[in-house]
Every structure is written in C-alpha cells, then in structure tokens.
Amino acid sequence: MSARKIIIDTDPGQDDAVAILLALASPDEIELLGITAVAGNVPLALTARNARIVCELAGRPDIPVYAGCERPLGRPLVTAEHVHGETGLNGPMLPDPTMPLQQEHAVDFIIRTLREQEAGSVTLCPLGPLTNIAMAFAKAPDIVDRVARIVLMGGAYFEVGNITPSAEFNIYVDPQAADIVFKSGSDITVMPLDVTHKALVTKARNDAFRALGTPVGRAVAEMTDFFERFDREKYHSDGAPLHDPCVTAWLIRPDLFHGRRVNVEIETVSELTMGMTVADWWGVTDRPANALFIGDVDADGFFNLLTERLGRL
Ligand code: RIB
Ligand code: CA
C-alpha cells in the first residue's frame, strides 16, 4: 500500500514535535507534503520556528514549513506557555533552525496542494487550533471535497476540558474555526482528551525514549520531562499525555484505537461552555454523525510503536 500523503498543521508544542517525528520516522506509511504552522501553544513566530527545529532534529531540512494564521478567526489569541514553556519547546537545548521558512502563506499552500494533488489523496492532520484549515475552506470551498480525511487532535467529552471546565485547548482557542471544520462535511477522525489522557508517558516509557541513546531519543525524553509538569500537578497523572502523536499513530496503526461515529458540534455562543465539543455519544439527537470520536487506545501498543519508530531517526 502506498504511503498516505498528509499535511500536518501544528502549533509546536512538545507533543506536536513528537507527532511530527513519528510521521518523519514512518515513510512507508506517511508522505509528509509539508508542515503548516498556526498560532496556539505559543505565538506564530515561535510555532513556525519550532516546526523547523523539529525537522532539523529529524535530519529533514527538506520538509517545507509554512507560516499560517497568527490569530484565531474571531477571538483574541490564547496561548499555553504555562504548559509548554516560553519557547513552546522547553526541555531540550536545540539549535536555532537554519532551514528557511517558505514564503507562501500556509493557507495558500493548503489550497494549492489540495488542488494539485489527486482528489481524495491528501489527509489533513491538524494538531492545534483549526484556524488555518477553516481559512482554507472559507477561501476555497472547492477544496473541501478533495480532502481525503481530517485526522485531528482536539476536543473532549467524558474527559471534559483542560483549558476551561468544558473545553479542550485547540478547540477553545478558535471555536469558530472548529465550527467551520466540523460542519464542512469532511470525514473527521477526532483524537480528544478522552483518548489522549490514556497515552501517558510514564517514567518507564520515558526511560525507553532516553535508552534509544540518540539525539532524537534524548530530546523527546527531555521534552516530556518538561511537558509533564502541568498534567502531573493538575491531574496527578503518571506522566505527560502525548496528545498529538495519537494522530500520527492512528494513521499508521488504527487498530490500536477504538471509537464511535457520532455527531460532534462546537459551542460558539456561550462563554461558559465556549469551545466545548458536544458529542452525541448516545445518539439522542437526529444530528448526522460527522466524526469518528476516539475514546480508547492500546497504550502499550502505542508506546511500543512510537519508541521503535523514534529509534529509526
Ligand atoms: O489540549 C491539547 C492540545 O493543545 C495539544 O495539541 C497541545 O499541543 C495543545 O496544542
Ligand atoms: Ca498541538
């Protein structure tokens, strides 16, 4: 089976970094056409910088990186330095990028790529707020039907929110963009906190990253050492939840994950529940199922895959 062509839209972020590394370590399954940076965990200048740092860490300065939207569609930008550190990639000491940022705007790259590539051949993998994706759909509605699938990290239902009592960060930052994407008609696989909070980097799992004895293994271990503080303190969990790598892992081994096709709609009116992903888990409405909402993962299988693939870089 030929490799799946994807675009990663991202706000690195230590977990975004691991998702990108897993994609780059899996060329038989994934052909990464480009990375589009969006404002989220940290401002756009830093997410565009961090994406290039990660590509060079993987020895892939050939991957084109594009800068996208620097603020949400209709709300002030909310960032998460309290989780990711002031650079967004705190933890390892990594060199400044030398590879250039592409001149083309990320939204134009997404539109151009979807028009140039065979219809139904490109999967969009958003790992941050959905601003770039929504802007591309609004600017060029013709591309929506050309998207093979959207596999995104975002939302929460039974796990409730991580940035407010009811909303997960990626959706909360740009709920209007999320509403556009979830109503677009695209086939969506959602990796919510319900599943990513089951993908915890325990000490043993982080030791396995470090034991790879490679620059990538060490950098990932140092990223999660830093990144886990927030979740250990808030949730008293056994380690950092690797949110975004669940997206890449699903592309490689969907059998490791389990979910349900349900209707998901986004709260965009009430400030109390702004950005909530309202999943009709029990089918109590007649709203059509628009998403595969993932609720469970074989965590050991996930980390075995991740560690083995990182060892290839
Ligand atoms: O809520 C977790 C999500 O928000 C992850 O994608 C993390 O990188 C941040 O963007
Ligand atoms: Ca992210």
PDB file of C-alpha atoms and ligand atoms in Angstrom:
ATOM      1  CA  MET A   1       0.000   0.000   0.000  1.00  0.00           C
ATOM      2  CA  SER A   2       1.492   3.398  -0.948  1.00  0.00           C
ATOM      3  CA  ALA A   3       2.256   5.976   1.700  1.00  0.00           C
ATOM      4  CA  ARG A   4      -0.611   8.290   2.706  1.00  0.00           C
ATOM      5  CA  LYS A   5       0.003  11.918   1.679  1.00  0.00           C
ATOM      6  CA  ILE A   6      -0.533  14.279   4.598  1.00  0.00           C
ATOM      7  CA  ILE A   7      -0.193  17.908   5.645  1.00  0.00           C
ATOM      8  CA  ILE A   8       0.497  18.470   9.363  1.00  0.00           C
ATOM      9  CA  ASP A   9      -0.982  21.739  10.683  1.00  0.00           C
ATOM     10  CA  THR A  10       0.603  22.393  14.041  1.00  0.00           C
ATOM     11  CA  ASP A  11       1.454  24.660  16.997  1.00  0.00           C
ATOM     12  CA  PRO A  12       4.629  23.035  18.426  1.00  0.00           C
ATOM     13  CA  GLY A  13       4.445  22.296  21.405  1.00  0.00           C
ATOM     14  CA  GLN A  14       6.398  19.322  22.671  1.00  0.00           C
ATOM     15  CA  ASP A  15       3.642  16.837  21.842  1.00  0.00           C
ATOM     16  CA  ASP A  16       3.299  18.291  18.340  1.00  0.00           C
ATOM     17  CA  ALA A  17       7.048  17.751  17.979  1.00  0.00           C
ATOM     18  CA  VAL A  18       6.737  14.065  18.815  1.00  0.00           C
ATOM     19  CA  ALA A  19       3.850  13.717  16.348  1.00  0.00           C
ATOM     20  CA  ILE A  20       5.985  15.251  13.593  1.00  0.00           C
ATOM     21  CA  LEU A  21       8.947  12.997  14.475  1.00  0.00           C
ATOM     22  CA  LEU A  22       6.725   9.901  14.353  1.00  0.00           C
ATOM     23  CA  ALA A  23       5.495  10.932  10.895  1.00  0.00           C
ATOM     24  CA  LEU A  24       9.036  11.518   9.629  1.00  0.00           C
ATOM     25  CA  ALA A  25      10.123   8.154  11.034  1.00  0.00           C
ATOM     26  CA  SER A  26       7.394   6.343   9.062  1.00  0.00           C
ATOM     27  CA  PRO A  27       7.996   6.984   5.329  1.00  0.00           C
ATOM     28  CA  ASP A  28       6.419   3.679   4.305  1.00  0.00           C
ATOM     29  CA  GLU A  29       3.086   4.787   5.732  1.00  0.00           C
ATOM     30  CA  ILE A  30       3.292   8.587   5.602  1.00  0.00           C
ATOM     31  CA  GLU A  31       4.430  11.037   2.918  1.00  0.00           C
ATOM     32  CA  LEU A  32       4.635  14.414   4.657  1.00  0.00           C
ATOM     33  CA  LEU A  33       3.930  17.006   1.941  1.00  0.00           C
ATOM     34  CA  GLY A  34       4.503  19.958   4.241  1.00  0.00           C
ATOM     35  CA  ILE A  35       4.035  21.444   7.688  1.00  0.00           C
ATOM     36  CA  THR A  36       1.826  24.481   8.263  1.00  0.00           C
ATOM     37  CA  ALA A  37       2.311  26.418  11.492  1.00  0.00           C
ATOM     38  CA  VAL A  38      -0.542  28.102  13.353  1.00  0.00           C
ATOM     39  CA  ALA A  39      -0.678  30.270  16.482  1.00  0.00           C
ATOM     40  CA  GLY A  40      -1.711  28.232  19.504  1.00  0.00           C
ATOM     41  CA  ASN A  41       0.517  26.927  22.265  1.00  0.00           C
ATOM     42  CA  VAL A  42       2.786  29.898  21.572  1.00  0.00           C
ATOM     43  CA  PRO A  43       2.583  32.749  19.016  1.00  0.00           C
ATOM     44  CA  LEU A  44       3.034  32.019  15.310  1.00  0.00           C
ATOM     45  CA  ALA A  45       6.656  33.179  15.055  1.00  0.00           C
ATOM     46  CA  LEU A  46       7.584  30.526  17.625  1.00  0.00           C
ATOM     47  CA  THR A  47       5.424  27.719  16.222  1.00  0.00           C
ATOM     48  CA  ALA A  48       6.916  28.345  12.758  1.00  0.00           C
ATOM     49  CA  ARG A  49      10.408  28.328  14.340  1.00  0.00           C
ATOM     50  CA  ASN A  50       9.751  25.202  16.404  1.00  0.00           C
ATOM     51  CA  ALA A  51       8.418  23.242  13.433  1.00  0.00           C
ATOM     52  CA  ARG A  52      11.731  23.828  11.649  1.00  0.00           C
ATOM     53  CA  ILE A  53      13.736  22.918  14.752  1.00  0.00           C
ATOM     54  CA  VAL A  54      11.934  19.565  14.835  1.00  0.00           C
ATOM     55  CA  CYS A  55      12.516  18.922  11.115  1.00  0.00           C
ATOM     56  CA  GLU A  56      16.245  19.582  11.564  1.00  0.00           C
ATOM     57  CA  LEU A  57      16.331  17.385  14.692  1.00  0.00           C
ATOM     58  CA  ALA A  58      14.986  14.597  12.448  1.00  0.00           C
ATOM     59  CA  GLY A  59      17.569  15.392   9.770  1.00  0.00           C
ATOM     60  CA  ARG A  60      14.856  16.584   7.373  1.00  0.00           C
ATOM     61  CA  PRO A  61      15.546  20.229   6.454  1.00  0.00           C
ATOM     62  CA  ASP A  62      13.909  19.408   3.094  1.00  0.00           C
ATOM     63  CA  ILE A  63      10.401  19.410   4.584  1.00  0.00           C
ATOM     64  CA  PRO A  64       8.694  22.693   3.578  1.00  0.00           C
ATOM     65  CA  VAL A  65       7.396  24.661   6.565  1.00  0.00           C
ATOM     66  CA  TYR A  66       4.826  27.441   6.072  1.00  0.00           C
ATOM     67  CA  ALA A  67       3.591  30.097   8.480  1.00  0.00           C
ATOM     68  CA  GLY A  68      -0.179  30.487   8.689  1.00  0.00           C
ATOM     69  CA  CYS A  69      -2.637  32.476  10.764  1.00  0.00           C
ATOM     70  CA  GLU A  70      -1.289  34.426  13.726  1.00  0.00           C
ATOM     71  CA  ARG A  71      -4.639  34.780  15.493  1.00  0.00           C
ATOM     72  CA  PRO A  72      -7.994  32.981  15.679  1.00  0.00           C
ATOM     73  CA  LEU A  73     -10.850  33.927  13.336  1.00  0.00           C
ATOM     74  CA  GLY A  74     -12.884  35.859  15.828  1.00  0.00           C
ATOM     75  CA  ARG A  75     -11.271  35.854  19.238  1.00  0.00           C
ATOM     76  CA  PRO A  76      -8.056  37.077  20.848  1.00  0.00           C
ATOM     77  CA  LEU A  77      -5.255  34.500  20.825  1.00  0.00           C
ATOM     78  CA  VAL A  78      -4.935  32.387  23.971  1.00  0.00           C
ATOM     79  CA  THR A  79      -1.553  30.659  24.384  1.00  0.00           C
ATOM     80  CA  ALA A  80      -0.263  27.937  26.718  1.00  0.00           C
ATOM     81  CA  GLU A  81       3.230  28.877  27.851  1.00  0.00           C
ATOM     82  CA  HIS A  82       2.223  27.606  31.291  1.00  0.00           C
ATOM     83  CA  VAL A  83       2.246  24.120  29.777  1.00  0.00           C
ATOM     84  CA  HIS A  84       4.879  24.277  27.027  1.00  0.00           C
ATOM     85  CA  GLY A  85       7.271  26.950  28.347  1.00  0.00           C
ATOM     86  CA  GLU A  86       8.052  30.360  26.896  1.00  0.00           C
ATOM     87  CA  THR A  87       9.545  28.958  23.685  1.00  0.00           C
ATOM     88  CA  GLY A  88       6.868  26.306  23.264  1.00  0.00           C
ATOM     89  CA  LEU A  89       9.610  23.683  23.055  1.00  0.00           C
ATOM     90  CA  ASN A  90      11.168  23.953  26.502  1.00  0.00           C
ATOM     91  CA  GLY A  91      13.122  20.958  27.763  1.00  0.00           C
ATOM     92  CA  PRO A  92      15.966  20.066  25.374  1.00  0.00           C
ATOM     93  CA  MET A  93      18.599  22.556  24.261  1.00  0.00           C
ATOM     94  CA  LEU A  94      18.116  22.511  20.481  1.00  0.00           C
ATOM     95  CA  PRO A  95      19.879  24.763  17.950  1.00  0.00           C
ATOM     96  CA  ASP A  96      18.111  27.599  16.166  1.00  0.00           C
ATOM     97  CA  PRO A  97      16.785  26.483  12.767  1.00  0.00           C
ATOM     98  CA  THR A  98      18.854  27.153   9.659  1.00  0.00           C
ATOM     99  CA  MET A  99      16.298  25.872   7.126  1.00  0.00           C
ATOM    100  CA  PRO A 100      14.194  28.694   5.667  1.00  0.00           C
ATOM    101  CA  LEU A 101      10.513  29.304   6.221  1.00  0.00           C
ATOM    102  CA  GLN A 102       8.597  29.069   2.938  1.00  0.00           C
ATOM    103  CA  GLN A 103       7.420  32.395   1.537  1.00  0.00           C
ATOM    104  CA  GLU A 104       3.943  31.117   0.622  1.00  0.00           C
ATOM    105  CA  HIS A 105       1.242  31.543   3.299  1.00  0.00           C
ATOM    106  CA  ALA A 106       0.209  28.262   4.903  1.00  0.00           C
ATOM    107  CA  VAL A 107      -3.433  28.722   3.869  1.00  0.00           C
ATOM    108  CA  ASP A 108      -2.400  29.166   0.226  1.00  0.00           C
ATOM    109  CA  PHE A 109      -0.158  26.089   0.472  1.00  0.00           C
ATOM    110  CA  ILE A 110      -3.073  24.010   1.768  1.00  0.00           C
ATOM    111  CA  ILE A 111      -5.356  25.252  -1.038  1.00  0.00           C
ATOM    112  CA  ARG A 112      -2.718  24.788  -3.753  1.00  0.00           C
ATOM    113  CA  THR A 113      -1.758  21.309  -2.579  1.00  0.00           C
ATOM    114  CA  LEU A 114      -5.349  20.077  -2.400  1.00  0.00           C
ATOM    115  CA  ARG A 115      -5.986  21.422  -5.936  1.00  0.00           C
ATOM    116  CA  GLU A 116      -2.734  19.988  -7.373  1.00  0.00           C
ATOM    117  CA  GLN A 117      -2.869  16.554  -5.751  1.00  0.00           C
ATOM    118  CA  GLU A 118      -5.376  13.947  -6.922  1.00  0.00           C
ATOM    119  CA  ALA A 119      -8.772  14.473  -5.308  1.00  0.00           C
ATOM    120  CA  GLY A 120      -9.144  12.326  -2.194  1.00  0.00           C
ATOM    121  CA  SER A 121      -5.412  11.692  -1.874  1.00  0.00           C
ATOM    122  CA  VAL A 122      -4.414  14.181   0.847  1.00  0.00           C
ATOM    123  CA  THR A 123      -5.160  13.815   4.578  1.00  0.00           C
ATOM    124  CA  LEU A 124      -5.124  16.929   6.759  1.00  0.00           C
ATOM    125  CA  CYS A 125      -3.671  16.416  10.265  1.00  0.00           C
ATOM    126  CA  PRO A 126      -4.382  19.446  12.468  1.00  0.00           C
ATOM    127  CA  LEU A 127      -2.612  19.327  15.842  1.00  0.00           C
ATOM    128  CA  GLY A 128      -3.508  22.829  17.058  1.00  0.00           C
ATOM    129  CA  PRO A 129      -6.291  25.399  16.674  1.00  0.00           C
ATOM    130  CA  LEU A 130      -8.147  24.925  13.382  1.00  0.00           C
ATOM    131  CA  THR A 131      -7.660  28.481  12.097  1.00  0.00           C
ATOM    132  CA  ASN A 132      -5.551  27.610   9.022  1.00  0.00           C
ATOM    133  CA  ILE A 133      -7.883  24.795   7.965  1.00  0.00           C
ATOM    134  CA  ALA A 134     -11.030  26.904   8.368  1.00  0.00           C
ATOM    135  CA  MET A 135      -9.451  29.816   6.484  1.00  0.00           C
ATOM    136  CA  ALA A 136      -8.511  27.487   3.610  1.00  0.00           C
ATOM    137  CA  PHE A 137     -12.063  26.083   3.462  1.00  0.00           C
ATOM    138  CA  ALA A 138     -13.570  29.591   3.566  1.00  0.00           C
ATOM    139  CA  LYS A 139     -11.190  30.954   0.918  1.00  0.00           C
ATOM    140  CA  ALA A 140     -11.505  27.947  -1.412  1.00  0.00           C
ATOM    141  CA  PRO A 141     -14.676  25.922  -0.777  1.00  0.00           C
ATOM    142  CA  ASP A 142     -13.836  23.731  -3.775  1.00  0.00           C
ATOM    143  CA  ILE A 143     -11.048  22.006  -1.820  1.00  0.00           C
ATOM    144  CA  VAL A 144     -13.327  20.569   0.889  1.00  0.00           C
ATOM    145  CA  ASP A 145     -14.484  17.670  -1.267  1.00  0.00           C
ATOM    146  CA  ARG A 146     -10.870  16.990  -2.295  1.00  0.00           C
ATOM    147  CA  VAL A 147      -9.773  16.229   1.282  1.00  0.00           C
ATOM    148  CA  ALA A 148      -9.368  12.501   1.895  1.00  0.00           C
ATOM    149  CA  ARG A 149      -9.917  12.831   5.644  1.00  0.00           C
ATOM    150  CA  ILE A 150      -9.156  15.125   8.547  1.00  0.00           C
ATOM    151  CA  VAL A 151      -7.440  13.443  11.497  1.00  0.00           C
ATOM    152  CA  LEU A 152      -7.179  15.977  14.299  1.00  0.00           C
ATOM    153  CA  MET A 153      -6.288  16.265  17.946  1.00  0.00           C
ATOM    154  CA  GLY A 154      -8.902  18.283  19.763  1.00  0.00           C
ATOM    155  CA  GLY A 155     -11.983  18.271  21.899  1.00  0.00           C
ATOM    156  CA  ALA A 156     -13.132  16.246  24.842  1.00  0.00           C
ATOM    157  CA  TYR A 157     -16.373  14.743  26.087  1.00  0.00           C
ATOM    158  CA  PHE A 158     -16.291  12.414  29.097  1.00  0.00           C
ATOM    159  CA  GLU A 159     -12.847  13.812  29.980  1.00  0.00           C
ATOM    160  CA  VAL A 160     -14.218  17.402  29.940  1.00  0.00           C
ATOM    161  CA  GLY A 161     -11.925  20.400  29.420  1.00  0.00           C
ATOM    162  CA  ASN A 162      -8.245  21.139  30.055  1.00  0.00           C
ATOM    163  CA  ILE A 163      -8.261  24.909  29.486  1.00  0.00           C
ATOM    164  CA  THR A 164     -11.778  25.610  30.844  1.00  0.00           C
ATOM    165  CA  PRO A 165     -14.144  23.284  32.728  1.00  0.00           C
ATOM    166  CA  SER A 166     -15.785  22.366  29.397  1.00  0.00           C
ATOM    167  CA  ALA A 167     -13.315  22.925  26.545  1.00  0.00           C
ATOM    168  CA  GLU A 168     -10.066  21.435  25.262  1.00  0.00           C
ATOM    169  CA  PHE A 169      -7.355  23.938  24.277  1.00  0.00           C
ATOM    170  CA  ASN A 170      -7.207  23.517  20.456  1.00  0.00           C
ATOM    171  CA  ILE A 171     -10.950  23.929  20.048  1.00  0.00           C
ATOM    172  CA  TYR A 172     -11.234  26.621  22.733  1.00  0.00           C
ATOM    173  CA  VAL A 173      -8.625  28.865  21.073  1.00  0.00           C
ATOM    174  CA  ASP A 174     -10.615  29.045  17.831  1.00  0.00           C
ATOM    175  CA  PRO A 175     -14.160  27.713  18.241  1.00  0.00           C
ATOM    176  CA  GLN A 176     -15.422  29.496  15.116  1.00  0.00           C
ATOM    177  CA  ALA A 177     -12.768  27.733  13.045  1.00  0.00           C
ATOM    178  CA  ALA A 178     -13.646  24.414  14.641  1.00  0.00           C
ATOM    179  CA  ASP A 179     -17.327  25.001  13.854  1.00  0.00           C
ATOM    180  CA  ILE A 180     -16.470  25.555  10.175  1.00  0.00           C
ATOM    181  CA  VAL A 181     -14.379  22.380  10.042  1.00  0.00           C
ATOM    182  CA  PHE A 182     -16.871  20.142  11.866  1.00  0.00           C
ATOM    183  CA  LYS A 183     -19.720  21.413   9.641  1.00  0.00           C
ATOM    184  CA  SER A 184     -17.664  21.147   6.434  1.00  0.00           C
ATOM    185  CA  GLY A 185     -18.824  17.643   5.552  1.00  0.00           C
ATOM    186  CA  SER A 186     -15.236  16.323   5.635  1.00  0.00           C
ATOM    187  CA  ASP A 187     -14.692  12.864   7.086  1.00  0.00           C
ATOM    188  CA  ILE A 188     -13.135  13.583  10.506  1.00  0.00           C
ATOM    189  CA  THR A 189     -11.317  11.358  12.970  1.00  0.00           C
ATOM    190  CA  VAL A 190     -11.129  13.107  16.349  1.00  0.00           C
ATOM    191  CA  MET A 191      -8.470  12.365  18.969  1.00  0.00           C
ATOM    192  CA  PRO A 192      -9.992  14.030  22.072  1.00  0.00           C
ATOM    193  CA  LEU A 193      -8.637  14.191  25.602  1.00  0.00           C
ATOM    194  CA  ASP A 194     -10.787  11.104  26.247  1.00  0.00           C
ATOM    195  CA  VAL A 195      -8.117   9.060  24.469  1.00  0.00           C
ATOM    196  CA  THR A 196      -5.001  11.205  24.759  1.00  0.00           C
ATOM    197  CA  HIS A 197      -5.203  11.170  28.548  1.00  0.00           C
ATOM    198  CA  LYS A 198      -4.726   7.398  28.276  1.00  0.00           C
ATOM    199  CA  ALA A 199      -1.436   7.846  26.389  1.00  0.00           C
ATOM    200  CA  LEU A 200       0.696   8.867  29.361  1.00  0.00           C
ATOM    201  CA  VAL A 201       4.488   9.000  29.260  1.00  0.00           C
ATOM    202  CA  THR A 202       5.219   7.101  32.452  1.00  0.00           C
ATOM    203  CA  LYS A 203       8.788   7.059  33.797  1.00  0.00           C
ATOM    204  CA  ALA A 204       9.415   3.632  32.249  1.00  0.00           C
ATOM    205  CA  ARG A 205       8.202   4.829  28.871  1.00  0.00           C
ATOM    206  CA  ASN A 206      10.313   7.974  29.061  1.00  0.00           C
ATOM    207  CA  ASP A 207      13.331   5.916  30.101  1.00  0.00           C
ATOM    208  CA  ALA A 208      12.775   3.847  26.932  1.00  0.00           C
ATOM    209  CA  PHE A 209      12.958   7.045  24.840  1.00  0.00           C
ATOM    210  CA  ARG A 210      16.210   8.023  26.601  1.00  0.00           C
ATOM    211  CA  ALA A 211      17.609   4.497  26.246  1.00  0.00           C
ATOM    212  CA  LEU A 212      17.485   4.902  22.450  1.00  0.00           C
ATOM    213  CA  GLY A 213      20.756   6.780  23.033  1.00  0.00           C
ATOM    214  CA  THR A 214      20.138   9.051  20.036  1.00  0.00           C
ATOM    215  CA  PRO A 215      19.737  12.834  19.814  1.00  0.00           C
ATOM    216  CA  VAL A 216      16.043  12.277  18.989  1.00  0.00           C
ATOM    217  CA  GLY A 217      15.532   9.876  21.906  1.00  0.00           C
ATOM    218  CA  ARG A 218      17.223  12.244  24.330  1.00  0.00           C
ATOM    219  CA  ALA A 219      15.340  15.302  23.020  1.00  0.00           C
ATOM    220  CA  VAL A 220      11.954  13.570  23.298  1.00  0.00           C
ATOM    221  CA  ALA A 221      12.728  12.418  26.846  1.00  0.00           C
ATOM    222  CA  GLU A 222      13.733  15.969  27.801  1.00  0.00           C
ATOM    223  CA  MET A 223      10.615  17.415  26.134  1.00  0.00           C
ATOM    224  CA  THR A 224       8.314  15.126  28.109  1.00  0.00           C
ATOM    225  CA  ASP A 225      10.289  15.716  31.320  1.00  0.00           C
ATOM    226  CA  PHE A 226       9.347  19.390  30.925  1.00  0.00           C
ATOM    227  CA  PHE A 227       5.874  18.974  29.420  1.00  0.00           C
ATOM    228  CA  GLU A 228       4.592  16.566  32.094  1.00  0.00           C
ATOM    229  CA  ARG A 229       4.721  19.115  34.945  1.00  0.00           C
ATOM    230  CA  PHE A 230       1.325  20.622  34.109  1.00  0.00           C
ATOM    231  CA  ASP A 231      -0.565  17.358  33.909  1.00  0.00           C
ATOM    232  CA  ARG A 232       1.131  15.740  36.917  1.00  0.00           C
ATOM    233  CA  GLU A 233       0.227  18.773  39.011  1.00  0.00           C
ATOM    234  CA  LYS A 234      -3.349  19.180  37.706  1.00  0.00           C
ATOM    235  CA  TYR A 235      -4.418  15.580  37.199  1.00  0.00           C
ATOM    236  CA  HIS A 236      -1.891  13.826  39.493  1.00  0.00           C
ATOM    237  CA  SER A 237      -1.296  11.653  36.432  1.00  0.00           C
ATOM    238  CA  ASP A 238       1.602   9.263  35.882  1.00  0.00           C
ATOM    239  CA  GLY A 239       3.156  11.381  33.150  1.00  0.00           C
ATOM    240  CA  ALA A 240       2.629  13.679  30.192  1.00  0.00           C
ATOM    241  CA  PRO A 241      -0.324  12.825  27.914  1.00  0.00           C
ATOM    242  CA  LEU A 242       1.032  12.525  24.367  1.00  0.00           C
ATOM    243  CA  HIS A 243      -1.927  14.220  22.723  1.00  0.00           C
ATOM    244  CA  ASP A 244      -0.784  14.934  19.162  1.00  0.00           C
ATOM    245  CA  PRO A 245       1.197  11.720  18.441  1.00  0.00           C
ATOM    246  CA  CYS A 246      -2.145   9.872  18.701  1.00  0.00           C
ATOM    247  CA  VAL A 247      -2.997  11.465  15.328  1.00  0.00           C
ATOM    248  CA  THR A 248       0.133  10.161  13.603  1.00  0.00           C
ATOM    249  CA  ALA A 249      -0.117   6.753  15.311  1.00  0.00           C
ATOM    250  CA  TRP A 250      -3.724   6.352  14.107  1.00  0.00           C
ATOM    251  CA  LEU A 251      -2.543   6.837  10.519  1.00  0.00           C
ATOM    252  CA  ILE A 252      -0.005   4.024  10.989  1.00  0.00           C
ATOM    253  CA  ARG A 253      -1.897   1.634  13.299  1.00  0.00           C
ATOM    254  CA  PRO A 254      -5.606   2.495  13.512  1.00  0.00           C
ATOM    255  CA  ASP A 255      -6.171  -0.894  15.147  1.00  0.00           C
ATOM    256  CA  LEU A 256      -4.586   0.478  18.332  1.00  0.00           C
ATOM    257  CA  PHE A 257      -7.533   2.856  18.742  1.00  0.00           C
ATOM    258  CA  HIS A 258     -11.272   2.475  19.314  1.00  0.00           C
ATOM    259  CA  GLY A 259     -14.067   4.983  18.962  1.00  0.00           C
ATOM    260  CA  ARG A 260     -17.593   5.621  17.795  1.00  0.00           C
ATOM    261  CA  ARG A 261     -19.063   7.544  14.858  1.00  0.00           C
ATOM    262  CA  VAL A 262     -21.154  10.292  16.404  1.00  0.00           C
ATOM    263  CA  ASN A 263     -22.335  13.819  15.777  1.00  0.00           C
ATOM    264  CA  VAL A 264     -19.992  16.463  17.191  1.00  0.00           C
ATOM    265  CA  GLU A 265     -20.944  20.123  17.311  1.00  0.00           C
ATOM    266  CA  ILE A 266     -18.995  23.071  18.712  1.00  0.00           C
ATOM    267  CA  GLU A 267     -20.221  25.598  21.266  1.00  0.00           C
ATOM    268  CA  THR A 268     -19.609  29.061  19.767  1.00  0.00           C
ATOM    269  CA  VAL A 269     -22.138  31.204  21.689  1.00  0.00           C
ATOM    270  CA  SER A 270     -21.991  30.712  25.459  1.00  0.00           C
ATOM    271  CA  GLU A 271     -18.795  31.956  27.143  1.00  0.00           C
ATOM    272  CA  LEU A 272     -19.483  29.405  29.895  1.00  0.00           C
ATOM    273  CA  THR A 273     -19.045  26.471  27.518  1.00  0.00           C
ATOM    274  CA  MET A 274     -17.210  28.178  24.634  1.00  0.00           C
ATOM    275  CA  GLY A 275     -15.305  25.664  22.519  1.00  0.00           C
ATOM    276  CA  MET A 276     -16.962  22.606  24.030  1.00  0.00           C
ATOM    277  CA  THR A 277     -17.184  19.625  21.652  1.00  0.00           C
ATOM    278  CA  VAL A 278     -20.737  18.413  22.180  1.00  0.00           C
ATOM    279  CA  ALA A 279     -20.574  14.733  21.204  1.00  0.00           C
ATOM    280  CA  ASP A 280     -23.928  12.979  20.789  1.00  0.00           C
ATOM    281  CA  TRP A 281     -22.371   9.777  22.221  1.00  0.00           C
ATOM    282  CA  TRP A 282     -25.742   8.076  22.916  1.00  0.00           C
ATOM    283  CA  GLY A 283     -27.457   9.189  19.706  1.00  0.00           C
ATOM    284  CA  VAL A 284     -30.190  11.194  21.414  1.00  0.00           C
ATOM    285  CA  THR A 285     -30.492  13.662  18.521  1.00  0.00           C
ATOM    286  CA  ASP A 286     -31.097  13.199  14.818  1.00  0.00           C
ATOM    287  CA  ARG A 287     -27.967  15.161  14.006  1.00  0.00           C
ATOM    288  CA  PRO A 288     -25.891  13.209  11.458  1.00  0.00           C
ATOM    289  CA  ALA A 289     -22.684  11.510  12.564  1.00  0.00           C
ATOM    290  CA  ASN A 290     -19.831  13.687  11.268  1.00  0.00           C
ATOM    291  CA  ALA A 291     -16.893  12.276  13.224  1.00  0.00           C
ATOM    292  CA  LEU A 292     -15.167   9.134  14.412  1.00  0.00           C
ATOM    293  CA  PHE A 293     -14.688  10.131  18.060  1.00  0.00           C
ATOM    294  CA  ILE A 294     -11.865   8.044  19.558  1.00  0.00           C
ATOM    295  CA  GLY A 295     -12.234   7.035  23.201  1.00  0.00           C
ATOM    296  CA  ASP A 296      -9.638   4.332  23.795  1.00  0.00           C
ATOM    297  CA  VAL A 297      -6.097   3.272  22.897  1.00  0.00           C
ATOM    298  CA  ASP A 298      -3.854   0.271  23.491  1.00  0.00           C
ATOM    299  CA  ALA A 299      -1.323   2.399  25.354  1.00  0.00           C
ATOM    300  CA  ASP A 300       1.438  -0.213  25.453  1.00  0.00           C
ATOM    301  CA  GLY A 301       0.997  -0.845  21.722  1.00  0.00           C
ATOM    302  CA  PHE A 302       1.093   2.915  21.104  1.00  0.00           C
ATOM    303  CA  PHE A 303       4.344   3.421  23.027  1.00  0.00           C
ATOM    304  CA  ASN A 304       5.963   0.327  21.521  1.00  0.00           C
ATOM    305  CA  LEU A 305       5.208   1.730  18.053  1.00  0.00           C
ATOM    306  CA  LEU A 306       6.384   5.232  18.982  1.00  0.00           C
ATOM    307  CA  THR A 307       9.628   4.097  20.608  1.00  0.00           C
ATOM    308  CA  GLU A 308      10.517   1.730  17.773  1.00  0.00           C
ATOM    309  CA  ARG A 309       9.865   4.409  15.146  1.00  0.00           C
ATOM    310  CA  LEU A 310      11.756   7.155  17.003  1.00  0.00           C
ATOM    311  CA  GLY A 311      14.675   4.744  17.158  1.00  0.00           C
ATOM    312  CA  ARG A 312      14.840   4.872  13.366  1.00  0.00           C
ATOM    313  CA  LEU A 313      15.674   8.612  13.296  1.00  0.00           C
TER     314      LEU A 313
HETATM  315  O1  RIB B   1      -5.182  20.202  24.516  1.00  0.00           O
HETATM  316  C1  RIB B   1      -4.030  19.597  23.985  1.00  0.00           C
HETATM  317  C2  RIB B   1      -3.665  20.219  22.671  1.00  0.00           C
HETATM  318  O2  RIB B   1      -3.396  21.599  22.874  1.00  0.00           O
HETATM  319  C3  RIB B   1      -2.386  19.631  22.060  1.00  0.00           C
HETATM  320  O3  RIB B   1      -2.448  19.708  20.663  1.00  0.00           O
HETATM  321  C4  RIB B   1      -1.310  20.549  22.573  1.00  0.00           C
HETATM  322  O4  RIB B   1      -0.173  20.602  21.715  1.00  0.00           O
HETATM  323  C5  RIB B   1      -2.028  21.865  22.543  1.00  0.00           C
HETATM  324  O5  RIB B   1      -1.973  22.352  21.198  1.00  0.00           O
HETATM  325 CA    CA B   2      -0.715  20.902  19.440  1.00  0.00          CA
END
